[in-house]
Amino acid sequence: MLRDTGAHFGTGCGGASIVTALAKQPDAQTDLTERLSRPRTPIACMLAERSILLCVGEAFSNEDAITVPVRIGSQACELHLSPALVAWLQEPLGLEGALVDEEPPQRALLLELASLDLLRLLEKHLGQDIRFGECAEADTRVAVDLAIAAGGRSLALRLELTQPLAEAWADFLDRIQPPDLSGLAAELVIEAGSQDLSIDELASLRPGDIVMLASQRPTAGVDGKLVAPVRRQSDGFELGGGFAPRARRAMVGSLQGSQNADSGDAEHILHVVFEFARTTMTLAQLDELKPGQHLPLSCTDETGVDIVVENRRVGRGELVMIGMGMGVRIVHLLPAAPMWNSQTS
């Protein structure tokens, strides 16, 4: 910061490392029920010696359902079959009577026999044996509704799996059919620059103070993970190159973490970003951006920037040249006391 004749260029500017992988990891907080019921393309496989499509997320009715205890490895589960599906599975067995009329142990054994082709495939993927008719109480079960599409008919069933097996099933579905992320929203931010400041420095900022920028080149950032150069135009910005992983800053903490720190941690570092503009785009729209393309946001103020800390706008500033460097003069700060003030009281 520049105040009177003193100058401070921020701390924690060096030691950056490059993020080598930006692949979006599955959100651990994503609701398991949502993952299990997410629309999926039907899965082609064999069941009862016939080609079928396994459809995920079909609504199941418990009315007249046949319940079969199932053990997968050491975990107790249940299978609920519609009478129509039981009759369909019975066809290759050549039984004289109706399978639904058999005693539960015999019925389970015959259903396992009719389903061997699919069960062997599942056992290979799971690495565990599957046995019908062996039962025990499970602590918690998660319902998975499915349907068998065969011969123009939809035959419903429900699996009640333990939590670990339900998560393994969801992981399997996500692996063979990754969720479509193209419609997810991301923040495209045009940055004039940034600087890392301590909590004390942030709390002491006043209108007229100047914060020097670590870089003088404007960039476009996506959710803080990707960055690309931009060029200033009369009516906004154009993309100056492709997106690449953003360098991860060393020594820079979070505001939340600083609130949990001891009172002596006044030198805890926060990242301050100076933004020209921002907009929300889908990942599909971002994928379509090409170098030289005009970015879809308006910015007519050539020097005005928002002062942002952890995605929270805390004030307004203007770009100024200081010798060979670029800085931001604080124009005003929001009247609400910043959260970090409590750290210096």
Short mmCIF file of C-alpha atoms in Angstrom, two decimals:
data_model
loop_
_atom_site.label_atom_id
_atom_site.label_comp_id
_atom_site.label_asym_id
_atom_site.label_seq_id
_atom_site.Cartn_x
_atom_site.Cartn_y
_atom_site.Cartn_z
CA MET A 1 0.00 0.00 0.00
CA LEU A 2 1.06 3.59 -0.47
CA ARG A 3 0.27 5.98 2.36
CA ASP A 4 2.03 9.34 2.62
CA THR A 5 5.58 8.52 1.40
CA GLY A 6 5.69 4.92 2.61
CA ALA A 7 5.19 1.98 0.30
CA HIS A 8 4.18 -1.61 0.93
CA PHE A 9 3.78 -4.14 -1.87
CA GLY A 10 1.95 -6.87 0.04
CA THR A 11 3.21 -10.14 1.45
CA GLY A 12 2.91 -13.71 0.27
CA CYS A 13 3.53 -12.88 -3.38
CA GLY A 14 6.10 -15.59 -4.09
CA GLY A 15 6.30 -19.36 -3.89
CA ALA A 16 3.38 -20.02 -6.22
CA SER A 17 2.90 -23.51 -7.64
CA ILE A 18 1.01 -24.54 -10.78
CA VAL A 19 -2.22 -26.47 -10.46
CA THR A 20 -1.68 -29.43 -12.76
CA ALA A 21 -5.17 -30.92 -12.61
CA LEU A 22 -8.45 -29.05 -12.76
CA ALA A 23 -10.78 -32.00 -13.33
CA LYS A 24 -13.91 -31.48 -11.29
CA GLN A 25 -14.09 -34.05 -8.52
CA PRO A 26 -17.45 -35.44 -7.41
CA ASP A 27 -18.94 -33.28 -4.70
CA ALA A 28 -18.89 -35.28 -1.47
CA GLN A 29 -21.96 -33.35 -0.35
CA THR A 30 -24.02 -34.25 -3.41
CA ASP A 31 -27.17 -35.99 -2.22
CA LEU A 32 -26.93 -39.74 -2.84
CA THR A 33 -30.63 -39.93 -3.71
CA GLU A 34 -30.11 -37.32 -6.44
CA ARG A 35 -27.17 -39.27 -7.88
CA LEU A 36 -29.18 -42.49 -7.91
CA SER A 37 -32.23 -40.91 -9.56
CA ARG A 38 -30.30 -38.77 -12.07
CA PRO A 39 -31.51 -39.41 -15.66
CA ARG A 40 -29.29 -41.96 -17.36
CA THR A 41 -29.07 -43.59 -20.75
CA PRO A 42 -30.46 -47.17 -20.52
CA ILE A 43 -27.70 -49.77 -20.04
CA ALA A 44 -27.70 -52.69 -22.50
CA CYS A 45 -27.04 -56.11 -20.94
CA MET A 46 -28.24 -59.73 -20.81
CA LEU A 47 -30.78 -61.09 -18.34
CA ALA A 48 -32.47 -64.50 -18.41
CA GLU A 49 -30.68 -65.24 -21.71
CA ARG A 50 -32.27 -62.25 -23.42
CA SER A 51 -31.06 -58.78 -24.39
CA ILE A 52 -32.52 -56.05 -22.22
CA LEU A 53 -32.11 -52.40 -21.37
CA LEU A 54 -31.62 -51.58 -17.69
CA CYS A 55 -33.33 -48.26 -17.03
CA VAL A 56 -32.32 -46.20 -13.99
CA GLY A 57 -34.63 -44.00 -11.95
CA GLU A 58 -37.98 -45.51 -12.98
CA ALA A 59 -40.76 -45.10 -10.43
CA PHE A 60 -41.59 -48.32 -8.56
CA SER A 61 -44.89 -49.34 -6.99
CA ASN A 62 -44.81 -51.64 -3.97
CA GLU A 63 -48.25 -53.00 -4.78
CA ASP A 64 -48.11 -56.82 -5.09
CA ALA A 65 -44.30 -56.73 -5.21
CA ILE A 66 -42.38 -59.95 -4.51
CA THR A 67 -39.60 -59.43 -1.94
CA VAL A 68 -36.42 -61.50 -2.19
CA PRO A 69 -33.63 -61.29 0.42
CA VAL A 70 -30.22 -60.81 -1.21
CA ARG A 71 -26.75 -60.99 0.26
CA ILE A 72 -23.96 -59.14 -1.56
CA GLY A 73 -20.69 -60.15 0.02
CA SER A 74 -21.36 -59.74 3.73
CA GLN A 75 -24.06 -57.07 3.31
CA ALA A 76 -27.78 -57.85 3.55
CA CYS A 77 -30.04 -56.24 0.94
CA GLU A 78 -33.51 -56.76 -0.52
CA LEU A 79 -34.87 -57.08 -4.05
CA HIS A 80 -38.48 -56.16 -4.83
CA LEU A 81 -39.84 -57.46 -8.14
CA SER A 82 -43.13 -56.70 -9.86
CA PRO A 83 -45.24 -59.81 -10.58
CA ALA A 84 -44.83 -59.10 -14.31
CA LEU A 85 -41.03 -59.21 -13.99
CA VAL A 86 -41.16 -62.46 -11.99
CA ALA A 87 -43.30 -64.03 -14.73
CA TRP A 88 -40.87 -62.79 -17.41
CA LEU A 89 -37.87 -64.23 -15.55
CA GLN A 90 -39.67 -67.56 -15.25
CA GLU A 91 -40.14 -68.05 -18.99
CA PRO A 92 -36.71 -69.64 -19.77
CA LEU A 93 -37.02 -72.03 -16.80
CA GLY A 94 -39.91 -74.00 -18.32
CA LEU A 95 -41.78 -74.33 -15.01
CA GLU A 96 -45.30 -75.70 -15.03
CA GLY A 97 -46.62 -73.59 -12.16
CA ALA A 98 -46.32 -69.91 -11.34
CA LEU A 99 -43.07 -68.88 -9.71
CA VAL A 100 -44.90 -66.48 -7.40
CA ASP A 101 -46.68 -69.46 -5.84
CA GLU A 102 -43.46 -71.20 -4.80
CA GLU A 103 -42.24 -71.12 -1.20
CA PRO A 104 -39.83 -68.16 -0.60
CA PRO A 105 -36.62 -70.27 -0.42
CA GLN A 106 -37.41 -72.15 -3.65
CA ARG A 107 -38.58 -68.98 -5.34
CA ALA A 108 -35.34 -67.16 -4.44
CA LEU A 109 -33.23 -70.06 -5.74
CA LEU A 110 -35.10 -70.17 -9.05
CA LEU A 111 -34.88 -66.38 -9.50
CA GLU A 112 -31.13 -66.53 -8.90
CA LEU A 113 -30.87 -69.32 -11.48
CA ALA A 114 -32.86 -67.28 -14.02
CA SER A 115 -30.65 -64.22 -13.43
CA LEU A 116 -27.25 -65.92 -13.53
CA ASP A 117 -25.97 -64.17 -16.66
CA LEU A 118 -26.48 -60.71 -15.16
CA LEU A 119 -25.42 -61.76 -11.64
CA ARG A 120 -22.08 -63.09 -12.90
CA LEU A 121 -21.40 -59.78 -14.61
CA LEU A 122 -22.27 -57.86 -11.43
CA GLU A 123 -20.12 -60.15 -9.29
CA LYS A 124 -17.17 -59.48 -11.59
CA HIS A 125 -17.58 -55.69 -11.26
CA LEU A 126 -18.26 -55.78 -7.51
CA GLY A 127 -15.72 -58.45 -6.63
CA GLN A 128 -18.29 -60.00 -4.28
CA ASP A 129 -20.64 -62.99 -4.39
CA ILE A 130 -24.38 -62.40 -4.79
CA ARG A 131 -26.79 -64.88 -3.23
CA PHE A 132 -30.59 -64.82 -3.25
CA GLY A 133 -32.58 -66.02 -0.24
CA GLU A 134 -29.90 -65.35 2.39
CA CYS A 135 -31.16 -62.64 4.70
CA ALA A 136 -30.15 -60.58 7.70
CA GLU A 137 -31.23 -57.20 8.95
CA ALA A 138 -29.29 -54.27 7.55
CA ASP A 139 -28.82 -51.11 9.58
CA THR A 140 -29.77 -48.74 6.77
CA ARG A 141 -31.01 -49.35 3.25
CA VAL A 142 -31.17 -47.00 0.27
CA ALA A 143 -33.87 -47.59 -2.36
CA VAL A 144 -32.73 -47.83 -5.99
CA ASP A 145 -35.61 -47.93 -8.50
CA LEU A 146 -34.95 -49.63 -11.84
CA ALA A 147 -36.84 -51.10 -14.76
CA ILE A 148 -36.10 -53.84 -17.29
CA ALA A 149 -37.06 -52.85 -20.83
CA ALA A 150 -37.67 -56.00 -22.87
CA GLY A 151 -39.96 -56.82 -25.76
CA GLY A 152 -41.62 -53.42 -25.65
CA ARG A 153 -42.48 -53.83 -21.96
CA SER A 154 -41.19 -52.02 -18.88
CA LEU A 155 -40.80 -54.37 -15.90
CA ALA A 156 -40.17 -52.61 -12.60
CA LEU A 157 -37.95 -53.56 -9.67
CA ARG A 158 -36.44 -51.97 -6.60
CA LEU A 159 -33.12 -52.71 -4.92
CA GLU A 160 -32.71 -51.81 -1.28
CA LEU A 161 -28.96 -51.54 -0.75
CA THR A 162 -26.79 -50.73 2.21
CA GLN A 163 -25.26 -47.24 2.17
CA PRO A 164 -21.80 -48.44 1.00
CA LEU A 165 -23.32 -50.53 -1.81
CA ALA A 166 -25.61 -47.66 -2.89
CA GLU A 167 -22.58 -45.35 -3.06
CA ALA A 168 -20.67 -47.98 -5.04
CA TRP A 169 -23.60 -48.26 -7.47
CA ALA A 170 -23.74 -44.48 -7.89
CA ASP A 171 -19.96 -44.40 -8.47
CA PHE A 172 -20.33 -47.13 -11.09
CA LEU A 173 -23.06 -45.18 -12.91
CA ASP A 174 -21.01 -41.97 -12.80
CA ARG A 175 -18.01 -43.86 -14.17
CA ILE A 176 -19.79 -45.38 -17.18
CA GLN A 177 -22.01 -42.33 -17.70
CA PRO A 178 -20.33 -39.21 -16.31
CA PRO A 179 -22.84 -36.52 -15.35
CA ASP A 180 -23.32 -33.80 -17.95
CA LEU A 181 -21.64 -30.72 -16.49
CA SER A 182 -22.10 -28.51 -19.55
CA GLY A 183 -25.10 -26.74 -17.99
CA LEU A 184 -23.37 -25.90 -14.72
CA ALA A 185 -22.81 -22.21 -14.04
CA ALA A 186 -19.41 -20.63 -13.44
CA GLU A 187 -18.26 -17.08 -12.72
CA LEU A 188 -16.23 -15.36 -15.44
CA VAL A 189 -14.31 -12.51 -13.79
CA ILE A 190 -12.21 -9.85 -15.53
CA GLU A 191 -9.45 -8.91 -13.11
CA ALA A 192 -7.24 -5.85 -13.25
CA GLY A 193 -4.91 -7.54 -10.78
CA SER A 194 -4.61 -8.69 -7.21
CA GLN A 195 -2.52 -8.48 -4.08
CA ASP A 196 -2.08 -10.47 -0.85
CA LEU A 197 -2.49 -8.40 2.30
CA SER A 198 -2.50 -9.14 6.00
CA ILE A 199 -5.62 -8.69 8.10
CA ASP A 200 -4.06 -5.60 9.73
CA GLU A 201 -3.38 -4.06 6.32
CA LEU A 202 -6.94 -4.71 5.16
CA ALA A 203 -8.42 -3.27 8.34
CA SER A 204 -6.32 -0.12 8.00
CA LEU A 205 -7.33 0.68 4.41
CA ARG A 206 -8.84 4.16 3.97
CA PRO A 207 -10.00 6.15 0.90
CA GLY A 208 -6.96 7.61 -0.81
CA ASP A 209 -4.66 4.70 0.06
CA ILE A 210 -3.05 2.88 -2.85
CA VAL A 211 -2.55 -0.87 -3.11
CA MET A 212 0.09 -1.92 -5.62
CA LEU A 213 -0.85 -4.76 -7.99
CA ALA A 214 1.28 -7.88 -8.25
CA SER A 215 0.64 -7.88 -12.02
CA GLN A 216 -0.31 -5.13 -14.48
CA ARG A 217 -1.94 -7.35 -17.09
CA PRO A 218 -5.72 -7.87 -17.01
CA THR A 219 -6.90 -11.46 -17.02
CA ALA A 220 -10.10 -13.48 -17.24
CA GLY A 221 -10.61 -16.00 -14.44
CA VAL A 222 -13.12 -18.83 -14.12
CA ASP A 223 -14.14 -19.81 -10.58
CA GLY A 224 -10.65 -19.00 -9.36
CA LYS A 225 -9.22 -22.07 -11.12
CA LEU A 226 -8.62 -21.10 -14.75
CA VAL A 227 -7.06 -17.94 -16.13
CA ALA A 228 -6.52 -16.44 -19.58
CA PRO A 229 -5.07 -13.15 -20.84
CA VAL A 230 -7.47 -10.48 -22.12
CA ARG A 231 -7.09 -7.34 -24.23
CA ARG A 232 -8.90 -4.11 -23.50
CA GLN A 233 -11.27 -2.84 -26.21
CA SER A 234 -13.35 0.34 -26.38
CA ASP A 235 -16.50 -1.51 -25.35
CA GLY A 236 -15.06 -4.23 -23.14
CA PHE A 237 -12.55 -7.06 -23.44
CA GLU A 238 -11.56 -9.77 -25.87
CA LEU A 239 -9.94 -13.07 -24.99
CA GLY A 240 -6.20 -12.91 -25.62
CA GLY A 241 -5.44 -16.62 -25.35
CA GLY A 242 -6.65 -19.97 -24.10
CA PHE A 243 -7.52 -20.76 -20.47
CA ALA A 244 -4.88 -22.46 -18.34
CA PRO A 245 -4.66 -23.54 -14.70
CA ARG A 246 -4.20 -20.62 -12.36
CA ALA A 247 -1.09 -20.57 -10.18
CA ARG A 248 -1.95 -21.55 -6.62
CA ARG A 249 -0.78 -18.92 -4.16
CA ALA A 250 1.34 -19.99 -1.23
CA MET A 251 0.80 -18.57 2.27
CA VAL A 252 -2.66 -17.21 1.46
CA GLY A 253 -5.32 -18.25 3.94
CA SER A 254 -9.06 -17.83 4.10
CA LEU A 255 -11.13 -15.32 6.00
CA GLN A 256 -12.98 -18.13 7.73
CA GLY A 257 -9.71 -19.65 8.79
CA SER A 258 -8.49 -16.32 10.09
CA GLN A 259 -11.56 -16.00 12.29
CA ASN A 260 -10.64 -19.29 13.92
CA ALA A 261 -7.04 -18.27 14.43
CA ASP A 262 -5.52 -17.00 17.67
CA SER A 263 -5.66 -13.28 18.31
CA GLY A 264 -1.94 -13.07 17.65
CA ASP A 265 -2.34 -14.08 13.99
CA ALA A 266 -2.61 -10.51 12.72
CA GLU A 267 -0.30 -11.41 9.82
CA HIS A 268 -2.76 -13.96 8.40
CA ILE A 269 -2.83 -13.31 4.66
CA LEU A 270 -5.94 -12.74 2.54
CA HIS A 271 -6.14 -12.40 -1.25
CA VAL A 272 -7.59 -9.11 -2.53
CA VAL A 273 -8.84 -9.05 -6.13
CA PHE A 274 -9.57 -5.91 -8.15
CA GLU A 275 -12.26 -6.66 -10.71
CA PHE A 276 -13.39 -4.78 -13.81
CA ALA A 277 -16.53 -6.89 -14.26
CA ARG A 278 -17.99 -10.37 -13.80
CA THR A 279 -20.75 -12.45 -15.32
CA THR A 280 -22.20 -15.94 -15.00
CA MET A 281 -21.85 -18.41 -17.88
CA THR A 282 -22.41 -22.12 -18.34
CA LEU A 283 -19.45 -24.43 -18.84
CA ALA A 284 -20.70 -25.11 -22.36
CA GLN A 285 -20.61 -21.37 -23.15
CA LEU A 286 -17.12 -21.08 -21.68
CA ASP A 287 -15.95 -24.02 -23.81
CA GLU A 288 -17.04 -22.12 -26.92
CA LEU A 289 -14.88 -19.07 -26.18
CA LYS A 290 -11.95 -18.70 -28.56
CA PRO A 291 -8.92 -16.37 -28.50
CA GLY A 292 -9.80 -13.06 -30.14
CA GLN A 293 -13.48 -13.39 -29.24
CA HIS A 294 -15.27 -10.51 -27.53
CA LEU A 295 -16.26 -11.47 -23.99
CA PRO A 296 -19.98 -11.20 -23.20
CA LEU A 297 -19.84 -8.50 -20.54
CA SER A 298 -19.94 -4.75 -20.60
CA CYS A 299 -17.25 -2.56 -19.07
CA THR A 300 -17.03 1.09 -20.13
CA ASP A 301 -15.14 2.42 -17.09
CA GLU A 302 -11.48 2.08 -18.03
CA THR A 303 -10.06 2.65 -14.54
CA GLY A 304 -12.83 1.78 -12.06
CA VAL A 305 -12.57 -1.58 -10.26
CA ASP A 306 -14.44 -3.44 -7.53
CA ILE A 307 -12.43 -4.47 -4.48
CA VAL A 308 -13.26 -8.10 -3.69
CA VAL A 309 -12.14 -10.36 -0.85
CA GLU A 310 -13.25 -14.01 -1.00
CA ASN A 311 -16.03 -13.25 -3.52
CA ARG A 312 -17.31 -10.45 -1.28
CA ARG A 313 -17.33 -6.91 -2.65
CA VAL A 314 -15.90 -4.59 0.00
CA GLY A 315 -15.31 -1.37 -1.89
CA ARG A 316 -14.45 0.53 -5.08
CA GLY A 317 -11.16 1.80 -6.43
CA GLU A 318 -9.48 3.27 -9.50
CA LEU A 319 -6.34 2.26 -11.35
CA VAL A 320 -3.35 4.60 -11.11
CA MET A 321 0.21 4.42 -12.46
CA ILE A 322 2.96 4.70 -9.85
CA GLY A 323 6.29 4.93 -11.64
CA MET A 324 6.60 1.74 -13.67
CA GLY A 325 3.98 -0.07 -11.61
CA MET A 326 0.21 -0.13 -11.42
CA GLY A 327 -1.84 0.37 -8.28
CA VAL A 328 -5.41 0.86 -7.14
CA ARG A 329 -6.40 3.99 -5.23
CA ILE A 330 -9.18 3.27 -2.73
CA VAL A 331 -12.20 5.44 -3.65
CA HIS A 332 -14.62 4.15 -1.02
CA LEU A 333 -15.24 1.17 1.21
CA LEU A 334 -18.66 -0.24 2.01
CA PRO A 335 -20.17 1.27 5.16
CA ALA A 336 -20.70 -2.12 6.82
CA ALA A 337 -17.66 -2.93 8.97
CA PRO A 338 -15.55 -5.59 7.23
CA MET A 339 -15.49 -9.01 8.93
CA TRP A 340 -11.72 -8.78 9.48
CA ASN A 341 -12.05 -5.66 11.69
CA SER A 342 -12.88 -7.95 14.61
CA GLN A 343 -9.39 -9.43 14.26
CA THR A 344 -7.70 -6.14 15.10
CA SER A 345 -9.97 -4.84 17.85
#
